[in-house]
Short mmCIF file of C-alpha atoms in Angstrom, two decimals:
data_model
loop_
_atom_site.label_atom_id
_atom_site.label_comp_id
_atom_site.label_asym_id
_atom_site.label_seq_id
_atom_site.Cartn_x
_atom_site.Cartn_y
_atom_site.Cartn_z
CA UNK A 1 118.31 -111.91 -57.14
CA UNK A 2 121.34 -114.02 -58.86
CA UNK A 3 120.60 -115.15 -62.13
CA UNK A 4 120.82 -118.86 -61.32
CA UNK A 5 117.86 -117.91 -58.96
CA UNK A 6 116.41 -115.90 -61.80
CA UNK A 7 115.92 -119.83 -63.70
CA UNK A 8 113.89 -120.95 -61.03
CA UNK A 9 111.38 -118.28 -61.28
CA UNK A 10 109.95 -119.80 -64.39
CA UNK A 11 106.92 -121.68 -62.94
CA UNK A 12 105.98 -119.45 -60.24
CA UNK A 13 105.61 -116.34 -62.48
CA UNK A 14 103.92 -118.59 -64.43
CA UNK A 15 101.75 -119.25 -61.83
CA UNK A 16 101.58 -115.82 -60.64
CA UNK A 17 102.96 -116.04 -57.24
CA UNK A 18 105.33 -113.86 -57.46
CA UNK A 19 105.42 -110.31 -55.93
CA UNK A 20 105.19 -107.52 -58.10
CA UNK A 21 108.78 -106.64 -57.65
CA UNK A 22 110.10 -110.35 -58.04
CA UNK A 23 107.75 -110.48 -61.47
CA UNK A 24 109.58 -107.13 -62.32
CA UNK A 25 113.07 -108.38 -62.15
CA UNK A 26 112.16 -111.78 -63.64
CA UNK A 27 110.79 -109.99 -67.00
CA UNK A 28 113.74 -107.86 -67.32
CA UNK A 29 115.65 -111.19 -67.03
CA UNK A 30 113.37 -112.97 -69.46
CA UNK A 31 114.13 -110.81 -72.09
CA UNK A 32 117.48 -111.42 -72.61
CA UNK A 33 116.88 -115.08 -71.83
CA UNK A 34 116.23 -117.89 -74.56
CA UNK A 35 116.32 -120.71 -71.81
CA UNK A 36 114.03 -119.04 -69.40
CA UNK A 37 111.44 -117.64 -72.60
CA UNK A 38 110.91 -121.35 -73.84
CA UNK A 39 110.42 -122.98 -70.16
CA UNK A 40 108.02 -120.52 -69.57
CA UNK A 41 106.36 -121.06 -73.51
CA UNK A 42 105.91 -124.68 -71.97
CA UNK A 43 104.41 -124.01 -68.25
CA UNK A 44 101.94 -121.35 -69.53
CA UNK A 45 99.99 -124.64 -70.38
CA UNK A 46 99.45 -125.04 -66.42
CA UNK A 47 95.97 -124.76 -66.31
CA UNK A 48 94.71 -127.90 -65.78
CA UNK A 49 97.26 -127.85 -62.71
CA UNK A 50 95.89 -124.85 -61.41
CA UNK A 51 92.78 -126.74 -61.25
CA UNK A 52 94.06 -129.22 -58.70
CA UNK A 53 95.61 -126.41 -57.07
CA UNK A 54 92.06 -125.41 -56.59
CA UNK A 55 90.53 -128.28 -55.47
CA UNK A 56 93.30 -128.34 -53.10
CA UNK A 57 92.71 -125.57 -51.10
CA UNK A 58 91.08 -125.75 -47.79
CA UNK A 59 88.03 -123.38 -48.93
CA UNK A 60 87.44 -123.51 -52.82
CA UNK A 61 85.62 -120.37 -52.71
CA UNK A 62 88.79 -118.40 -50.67
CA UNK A 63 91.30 -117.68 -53.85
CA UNK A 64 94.86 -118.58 -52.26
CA UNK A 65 97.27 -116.02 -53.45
CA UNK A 66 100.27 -118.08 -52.94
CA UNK A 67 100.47 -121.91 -52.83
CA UNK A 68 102.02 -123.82 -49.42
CA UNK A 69 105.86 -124.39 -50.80
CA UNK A 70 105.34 -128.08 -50.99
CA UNK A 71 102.43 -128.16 -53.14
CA UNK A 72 104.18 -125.42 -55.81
CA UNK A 73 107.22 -128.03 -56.11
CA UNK A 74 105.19 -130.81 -56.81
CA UNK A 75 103.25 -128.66 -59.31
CA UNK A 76 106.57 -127.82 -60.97
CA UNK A 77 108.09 -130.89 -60.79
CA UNK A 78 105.14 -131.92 -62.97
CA UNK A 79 105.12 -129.37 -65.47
CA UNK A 80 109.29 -130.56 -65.45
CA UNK A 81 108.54 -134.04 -66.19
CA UNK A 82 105.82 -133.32 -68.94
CA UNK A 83 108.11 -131.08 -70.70
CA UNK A 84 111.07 -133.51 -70.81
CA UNK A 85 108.51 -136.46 -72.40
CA UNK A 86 107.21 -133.74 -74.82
CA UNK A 87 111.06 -132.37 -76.16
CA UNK A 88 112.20 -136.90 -75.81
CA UNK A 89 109.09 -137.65 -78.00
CA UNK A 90 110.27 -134.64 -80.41
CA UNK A 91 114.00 -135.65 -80.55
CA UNK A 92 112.98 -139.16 -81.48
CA UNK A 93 110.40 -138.48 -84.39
CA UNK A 94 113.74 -135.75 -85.69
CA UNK A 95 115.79 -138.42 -85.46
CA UNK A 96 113.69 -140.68 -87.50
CA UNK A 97 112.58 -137.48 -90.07
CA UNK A 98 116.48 -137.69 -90.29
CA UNK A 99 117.02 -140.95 -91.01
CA UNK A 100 114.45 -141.23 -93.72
CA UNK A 101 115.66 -137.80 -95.91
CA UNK A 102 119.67 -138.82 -95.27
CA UNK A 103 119.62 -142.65 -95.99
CA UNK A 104 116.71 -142.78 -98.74
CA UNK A 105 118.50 -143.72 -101.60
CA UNK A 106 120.45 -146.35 -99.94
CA UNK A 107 117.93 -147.36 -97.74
CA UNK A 108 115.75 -147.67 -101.16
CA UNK A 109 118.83 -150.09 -102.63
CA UNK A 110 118.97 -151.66 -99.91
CA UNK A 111 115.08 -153.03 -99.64
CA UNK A 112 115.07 -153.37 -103.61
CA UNK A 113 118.42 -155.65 -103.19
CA UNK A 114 116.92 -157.99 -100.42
CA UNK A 115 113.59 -158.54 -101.91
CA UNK A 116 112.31 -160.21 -105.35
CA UNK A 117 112.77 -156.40 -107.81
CA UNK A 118 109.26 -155.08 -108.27
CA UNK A 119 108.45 -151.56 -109.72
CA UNK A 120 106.77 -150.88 -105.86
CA UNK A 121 109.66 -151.77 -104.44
CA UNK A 122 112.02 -149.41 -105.45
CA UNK A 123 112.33 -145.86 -104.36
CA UNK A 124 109.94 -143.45 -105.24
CA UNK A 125 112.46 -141.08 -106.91
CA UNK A 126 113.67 -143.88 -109.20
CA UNK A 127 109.97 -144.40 -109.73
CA UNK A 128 109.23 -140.93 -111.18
CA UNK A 129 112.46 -141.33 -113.03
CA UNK A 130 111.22 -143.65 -114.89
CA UNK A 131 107.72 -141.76 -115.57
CA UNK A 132 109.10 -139.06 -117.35
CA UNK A 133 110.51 -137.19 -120.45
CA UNK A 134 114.54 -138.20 -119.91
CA UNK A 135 117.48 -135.90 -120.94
CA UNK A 136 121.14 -136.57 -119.85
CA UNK A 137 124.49 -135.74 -120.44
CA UNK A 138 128.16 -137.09 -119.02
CA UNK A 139 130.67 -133.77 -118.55
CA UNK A 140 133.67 -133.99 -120.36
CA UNK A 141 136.12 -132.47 -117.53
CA UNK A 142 134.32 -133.94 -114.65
CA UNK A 143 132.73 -137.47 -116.17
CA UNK A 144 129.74 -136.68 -113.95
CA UNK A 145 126.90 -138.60 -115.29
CA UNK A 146 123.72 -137.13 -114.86
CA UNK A 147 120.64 -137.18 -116.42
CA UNK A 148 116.69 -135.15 -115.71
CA UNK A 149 113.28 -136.67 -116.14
CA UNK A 150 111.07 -134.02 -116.53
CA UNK A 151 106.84 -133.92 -116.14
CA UNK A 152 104.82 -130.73 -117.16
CA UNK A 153 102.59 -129.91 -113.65
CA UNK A 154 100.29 -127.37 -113.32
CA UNK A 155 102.94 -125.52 -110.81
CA UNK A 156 105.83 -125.70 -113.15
CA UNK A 157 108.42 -128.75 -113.69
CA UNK A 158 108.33 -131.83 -111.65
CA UNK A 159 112.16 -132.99 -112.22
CA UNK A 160 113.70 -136.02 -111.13
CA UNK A 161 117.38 -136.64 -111.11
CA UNK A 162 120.02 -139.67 -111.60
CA UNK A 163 123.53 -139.03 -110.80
CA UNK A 164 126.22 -141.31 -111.30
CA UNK A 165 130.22 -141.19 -111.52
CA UNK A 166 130.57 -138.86 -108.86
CA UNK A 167 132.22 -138.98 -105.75
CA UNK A 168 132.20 -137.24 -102.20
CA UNK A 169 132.29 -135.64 -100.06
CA UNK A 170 130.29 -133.33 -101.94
CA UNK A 171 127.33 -131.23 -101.21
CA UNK A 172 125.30 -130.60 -104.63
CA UNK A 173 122.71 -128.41 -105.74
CA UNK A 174 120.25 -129.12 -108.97
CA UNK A 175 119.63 -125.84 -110.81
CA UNK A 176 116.75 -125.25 -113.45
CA UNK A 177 118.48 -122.48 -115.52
CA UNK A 178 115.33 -120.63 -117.53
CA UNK A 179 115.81 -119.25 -121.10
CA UNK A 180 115.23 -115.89 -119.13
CA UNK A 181 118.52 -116.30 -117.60
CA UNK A 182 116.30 -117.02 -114.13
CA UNK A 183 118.11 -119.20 -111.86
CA UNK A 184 115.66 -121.70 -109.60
CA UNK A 185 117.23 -124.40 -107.20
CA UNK A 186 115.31 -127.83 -107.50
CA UNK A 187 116.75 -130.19 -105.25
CA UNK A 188 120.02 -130.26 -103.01
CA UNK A 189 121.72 -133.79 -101.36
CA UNK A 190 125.10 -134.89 -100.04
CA UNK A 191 127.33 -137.30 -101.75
CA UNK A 192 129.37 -139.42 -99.22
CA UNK A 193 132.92 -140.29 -99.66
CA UNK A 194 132.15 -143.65 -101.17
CA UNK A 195 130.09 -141.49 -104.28
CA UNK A 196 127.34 -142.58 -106.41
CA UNK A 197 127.31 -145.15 -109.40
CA UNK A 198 130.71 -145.81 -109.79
CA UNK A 199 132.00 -148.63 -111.75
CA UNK A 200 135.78 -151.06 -111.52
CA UNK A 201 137.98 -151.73 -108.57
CA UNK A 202 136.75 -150.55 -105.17
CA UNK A 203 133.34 -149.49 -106.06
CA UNK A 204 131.44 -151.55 -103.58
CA UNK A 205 127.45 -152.77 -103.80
CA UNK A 206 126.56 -148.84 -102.40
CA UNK A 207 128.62 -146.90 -104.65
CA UNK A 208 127.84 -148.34 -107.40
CA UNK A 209 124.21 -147.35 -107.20
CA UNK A 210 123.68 -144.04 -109.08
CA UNK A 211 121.48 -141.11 -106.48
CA UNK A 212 118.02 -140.70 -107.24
CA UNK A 213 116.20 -137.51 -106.14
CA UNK A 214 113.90 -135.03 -106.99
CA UNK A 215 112.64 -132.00 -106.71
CA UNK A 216 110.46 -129.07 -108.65
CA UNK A 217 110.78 -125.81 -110.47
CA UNK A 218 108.48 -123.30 -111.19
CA UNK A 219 109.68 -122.65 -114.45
CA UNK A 220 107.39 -124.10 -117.52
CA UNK A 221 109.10 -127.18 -119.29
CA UNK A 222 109.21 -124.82 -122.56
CA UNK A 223 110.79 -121.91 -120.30
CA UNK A 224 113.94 -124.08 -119.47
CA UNK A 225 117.29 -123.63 -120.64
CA UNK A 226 119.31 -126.54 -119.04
CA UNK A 227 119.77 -127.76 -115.77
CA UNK A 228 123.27 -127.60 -113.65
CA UNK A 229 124.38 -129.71 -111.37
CA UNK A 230 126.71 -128.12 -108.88
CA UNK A 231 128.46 -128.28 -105.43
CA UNK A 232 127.43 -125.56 -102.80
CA UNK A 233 130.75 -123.81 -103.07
CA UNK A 234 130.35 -122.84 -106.78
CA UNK A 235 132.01 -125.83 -108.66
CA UNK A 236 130.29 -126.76 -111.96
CA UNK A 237 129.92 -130.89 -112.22
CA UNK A 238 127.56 -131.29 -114.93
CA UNK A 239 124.99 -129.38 -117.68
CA UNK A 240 122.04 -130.66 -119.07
CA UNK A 241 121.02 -128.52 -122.04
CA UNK A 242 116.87 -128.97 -122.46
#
């Protein structure tokens, strides 16, 4: 049996119609195949089709050990079309999960700057800016201005960050650096070529609208050092001594 052929075995093992050599040679092909092991994840939920397979049958009390050809395909096809809705339906609400974590802070600036400014308006990282204890600092190499708001929590360190003067593309990490020496990642975000909170000629209504985000550490308020703010590949923007 060709492997192409081997794809189409999916449902009917699932369904167990095939021979015990044809089940043989599709396992030893399902092992060394992702596609086939997740179609067949998905048709092991055939048994409310096998009940209309059932009911079916010319004798409900015979047990048919293979299915007339016609009725299998439409079976299949079934199981097909189910799965497709299912992994659509999935796609979308990523798509939307992805939408919401990318474009938050603008999509935040964007709401607050078409509507009359309210504190429940804004975003909820700028919110629990505001709430807590703040501590910033502006890097003399860099001129990365960032600043911490920090909240004692039973866990740890609730910290929330404002970035500003910074621009992209960038991927950045927050780090909560303990008086330990211990080393505990907060929060990480993307800065897009336009940057954050930049001020003079070109900045446009975006840019100049510092990042909010936040994050947590497990690390006591007392227990921290200073937090860093760096890109992925190692370069130091910013410290914030505690």
């Amino acid at each position: 049996m060709n492997e192409p052929a081997q794809h189409m075995d999916v449902g009917a093992y699932a369904l167990g119609v095939l021979d015990a050599a044809e089940a043989a040679r599709f396992e030893e092909h399902l092992a060394d195949c992702s596609r086939c092991a997740a179609e067949l994840d998905s048709a092991l939920g055939l048994t409310p089709l096998l009940a209309d397979l059932k009911e079916s049958a010319p004798d409900p009390g015979v047990l048919i050990a293979r299915p007339r050809p016609a009725l299998l395909d439409g079976l299949l096809a079934r199981v097909v079309t189910v799965r497709r809705a299912q992994r659509t339906r999935r796609l979308c609400l990523a798509a939307a999960a992805g939408v919401l974590i990318v474009a938050g802070p603008l999509a935040g600036s964007s709401f607050t700057s078409q509507n009359a400014p309210s504190h429940s308006t804004v975003s909820a990282a700028k919110a629990m800016y505001e709430e807590g204890e703040k501590i910033g600092a502006v890097d003399p190499t860099t001129k990365v201005d960032a600043s911490v708001s920090l909240q004692e929590k039973p866990w740890g360190t609730h910290v929330a960050l404002k970035l500003a003067n910074v621009r992209g593309p960038l991927t950045c990490d927050l780090v909560a650096v303990g008086r330990n020496g211990e080393r505990q990642t907060v929060t990480t975000w993307a800065v897009p070529a336009a940057g954050y909170g930049l001020q003079g000629a070109g900045a446009d209504k975006w840019s100049k609208e510092p990042l909010y985000t936040h994050g947590g550490a497990a690390l006591n308020r007392n227990d921290i050092d200073r937090f860093e703010v760096r890109t992925l590949d190692g370069k130091l923007l910013d410290t914030i001594k505690v």
